[in-house]
Amino acid sequence: MIKYKKLICISFFILCFSIFVKAQNIAGVEANLSSLKNNLMRNSARLDSLKAVLDIRAKRINDEKKKPDPDKSLIVSLMSGSANLANEIESTQNTIALLEKNIEYAKEELNKIYSSKIDSLSALEKSGAYKGNKEELKSLILFYTEKKLLVTPKIALLSFHPDKILGIDLKKASSPEERKLYEEYIKSALSEVNDRLNNLSESLDETARIISLEKKTNKFLEETEFDYDITPRSTSQQLQPANANQYGSVITEDASKVRASYEQNASEYGMLLSQLNFKPVDPKIKWIDPGKGKNSIGNLSEYNELLKEVKKRLLEYKLILTHKLNSVK
Amino acid sequence: MKSPRCILISGIIIFLALADGYAQIKFDGGLESGYYKSVGPGVVLQNGFFTGLDGMAGYDYKGENRSASARLRARPELYGFNNRLTTLKLRGDVYYRQNTNTVDWGVGLTGQKYNFNSSGLYLTYKMFSLSGSMDFYFIKYMPAEINFGYAGQFIRTPAGQSLRLYYAEGKLYKSLSNNSRLGFGLYAERFNVKGSPPGYNLYAGKENNGWRSGPEIGFNYLGESVLNLDYRFLIHSSALTNYPSIEHWIRLVAGKLLTSRLSVFLLADFYIRNFKYNADADKFSYLLYTAMNFDNRIYAKLGYELSGRVEVYLRSGYFNENLLGSKFNFEGWNALIGIDVSN
């Protein structure tokens, strides 16, 4: 018994320590990301001005060449300066590429840290063990969810930009007009999320009905005839494990048309899931990650699980948008 | 470990559990009771109370592109109290299936046992099948399927019979919509029946070799409701029949979810055979082809889901189990109320 208590104490200590380390880590990685972004902005501005100077020089060289009596020494001097400029531009472009790469790494790291934070806070909320202000806890989850969306890889499936919307703070609008404009933008995003949720709910109802119908049909056949067959008897009794039914197997299991149709939809929902990737996706959920192109959907049940997960995440996003709109009322 | 088989089974389970997928233990149990009445010139003529238990335990594994399952199922049944008839149905099966972009294939092994026991009559059926299946997606919107296998059935009654067969079946499917398809194909089977009259050695007697082959067609719909309609026409040639001897088999399966909890289903199987027997058929009736799956039946079920795991139902229907030859059957109807629990 004492051994167990010791084990619990050590585990608790490790947990506290890891939370402390992570808290330090967030600030460090965020500062690093901010520094990288500033550096990128500076270098982008420098690149723009270098390109502008190069354009001016190129124009001057062309103008000089067009003259009836061009000044060759000026042209040589301008061209020599342009070669240096071109080298500088190339060097700046390399620096920008490196910075962008490092920014992606930092975002990836933050993505993981925020996911872990959201998970632990959500677990705390669900467990009911948290004795403090529960609204504050919810706000904290929303806070990290917003941060997470800002570092989530972007895929243009939703017409609006989640990161821009999450960056909007209606309280900080400089004028009533600006606030009104932002409000409209958020409302339009909310409306799109609602539309997607409605479509998703319809698809979910349909797949759930087909799965249920298929399961009940198989069950009915099993209990009525006890699977007597020693030879194949019908299209509804083909050889396959009970859990291997493809796309509503009783009948449409191997219809490639249906297969293609579900894969197309699954691919789209995979992109949406990637966009709403606040927290790690349960490994049991099969989805087509647009970045990795694997974990493809194998049957209707898996497709149904994917839809459920996307719906859950859209609801979370909707909550954030609603929260934003209500924050100024 | 008492047996190397235990090691093998444990190894397989551990491998599957640790492989790149997930596994699930499945349970299903049911109890149904009601009234039955046997009719016609069957082997058992009585009516009364019926009760049956049904239990299944299984292990399902699902990986990235493969799946497997193993199941054991038992179903004891009691017909009446006086002059009672008991039956016991046992089944075990294992399946493995692999999916790729262009070909899905699977293999399966099943074993079944059916005891039929009443006063003065005792029958035992043992069946096994080893089967393979391949689905091809080479032709756009027209998947193809091949089924093949080897199966056996051993009947022990006062007389005895063993049936062994090889079969192959090729099918093409045409999708009519996202929810429906049409299937058509060819089925061929080579069989061998050995048997003996009561009191003789099963394998000492005459044999009946033959072929069953012909076309088949099916329509399937699964959407708002489910509708499966299959028809198979076979030409039967054997040592005991003359040409033309034919078989028709028709199956209808229909169902609908009336509400999210209430469902209704219908199953109708019609097996009609029109054989022209030769002079030996009467003498060697114990050699006539009799596979267990040739039952005529019509069943309807009304189910109500109490929760995701529990369902209560009413089931009623007509059954005619062809036990041996053309005149040895168990025919009647029943009306049952039942409950089913699964995980």
XYZ file of C-alpha atoms in Angstrom, chain A residues 206 208-263 265 283-287 294-302 305, chain B residues 28 60-64 67 69 71 73 75 89-91 95 97 99-100 104 106-108 112 114 127 129 131-133 137 141 143 145 151 165 167 169 171 173 175 178-179 181 187 220-226 228 230 232 249 251 253 257 263 265-267 269 292-293 295 297 299 301 305 311 315 340:
146
model
C -28.197 9.333 -43.496
C -26.380 6.441 -39.216
C -29.649 5.225 -40.723
C -27.883 3.101 -43.341
C -25.522 1.601 -40.762
C -28.390 0.828 -38.422
C -30.482 -0.656 -41.226
C -27.606 -2.793 -42.426
C -26.763 -4.009 -38.925
C -30.383 -4.861 -38.169
C -30.819 -6.645 -41.509
C -27.769 -8.803 -40.885
C -28.957 -9.494 -37.365
C -32.401 -10.480 -38.615
C -30.906 -12.884 -41.154
C -28.545 -14.366 -38.571
C -31.244 -15.066 -35.991
C -33.707 -16.355 -38.580
C -31.492 -18.793 -40.447
C -28.467 -19.212 -38.200
C -26.061 -18.715 -41.128
C -26.574 -22.269 -42.301
C -25.057 -21.781 -45.689
C -22.109 -23.813 -46.767
C -22.181 -22.271 -50.237
C -22.684 -18.617 -51.183
C -26.350 -17.943 -51.477
C -26.987 -14.312 -52.159
C -25.446 -10.903 -52.499
C -26.292 -10.256 -48.885
C -24.182 -13.124 -47.605
C -20.771 -12.750 -49.027
C -17.623 -13.798 -47.363
C -16.308 -11.135 -45.089
C -15.668 -10.551 -41.428
C -18.550 -8.994 -39.620
C -16.665 -5.732 -39.233
C -15.325 -5.428 -42.736
C -18.416 -4.139 -44.469
C -17.571 -1.599 -47.103
C -19.756 1.417 -47.626
C -22.967 -0.066 -46.373
C -22.096 -3.566 -47.310
C -25.396 -5.366 -47.541
C -25.597 -4.163 -51.050
C -23.312 -1.371 -51.999
C -20.134 -2.708 -50.480
C -18.127 -3.031 -53.622
C -19.780 -0.501 -55.858
C -16.814 1.544 -56.973
C -19.061 4.500 -57.753
C -20.161 4.631 -54.154
C -16.617 4.053 -53.009
C -15.401 7.039 -55.049
C -18.245 9.187 -53.802
C -17.521 8.442 -50.144
C -13.797 8.906 -50.633
C -16.588 13.368 -49.261
C -6.189 7.182 -33.735
C -9.392 5.148 -34.028
C -10.821 7.804 -36.333
C -9.803 7.189 -39.916
C -9.394 10.293 -42.003
C -3.068 8.359 -45.601
C -5.434 6.897 -43.039
C -8.104 6.658 -45.697
C -11.691 5.754 -44.963
C -12.378 2.038 -45.241
C -16.089 1.719 -44.641
C -19.279 3.521 -43.806
C -18.847 3.153 -40.040
C -15.445 4.839 -40.230
C -17.044 8.390 -37.034
C -24.609 -11.097 -28.256
C -13.114 -8.560 -34.258
C -9.885 -7.047 -35.416
C -9.569 -4.099 -37.741
C -6.340 -2.753 -39.186
C -5.453 -0.195 -41.814
C -9.760 -7.107 -40.881
C -12.961 -11.963 -36.984
C -16.934 -16.111 -33.666
C -22.328 -19.214 -31.599
C -28.505 -21.860 -30.125
C -27.191 -25.462 -33.304
C -23.501 -24.653 -32.955
C -21.350 -22.575 -35.231
C -12.524 -14.767 -41.432
C -10.024 -9.914 -45.303
C -8.404 -4.527 -48.945
C -6.362 -2.870 -51.679
C -10.163 -7.035 -51.994
C -10.801 -12.768 -48.060
C -10.690 -16.283 -46.727
C -12.938 -17.970 -44.234
C -21.357 -26.062 -37.799
C -26.956 -29.240 -35.739
C -20.950 -28.966 -41.795
C -16.699 -24.824 -45.406
C -14.093 -20.357 -48.753
C -12.349 -17.582 -50.619
C -13.609 -14.370 -52.081
C -12.442 -2.915 -59.183
C -18.450 1.417 -61.948
C -16.988 -4.241 -59.742
C -16.601 -10.692 -57.527
C -17.581 -27.576 -48.271
C -18.732 -30.116 -52.926
C -18.075 -24.436 -56.007
C -19.177 -18.245 -58.621
C -20.503 -11.978 -60.497
C -22.276 -5.600 -60.415
C -24.341 0.403 -59.794
C -25.400 5.441 -54.891
C -27.954 3.269 -53.133
C -27.083 -2.016 -57.781
C -22.658 -20.362 -60.358
C -30.089 -4.568 -54.004
C -31.155 -1.268 -52.548
C -30.023 0.269 -49.275
C -31.106 3.780 -48.436
C -34.376 4.828 -46.836
C -35.108 1.112 -46.632
C -33.405 -2.123 -47.594
C -32.568 -7.422 -51.668
C -32.005 -12.639 -55.648
C -30.753 -18.389 -59.063
C -34.127 -20.346 -55.634
C -34.785 -14.751 -51.901
C -35.140 -9.441 -47.927
C -36.692 1.806 -39.939
C -37.951 -1.432 -37.395
C -38.116 -6.768 -41.652
C -39.260 -9.484 -44.000
C -37.403 -12.536 -45.271
C -36.940 -17.894 -49.258
C -29.017 -27.645 -45.221
C -29.623 -24.262 -46.735
C -35.359 -24.257 -46.539
C -39.424 -19.832 -45.141
C -40.443 -14.545 -41.630
C -39.990 -9.217 -37.545
C -34.767 -0.795 -29.667
C -33.899 -4.805 -28.519
C -41.102 -12.514 -34.940
C -31.646 -9.429 -27.691
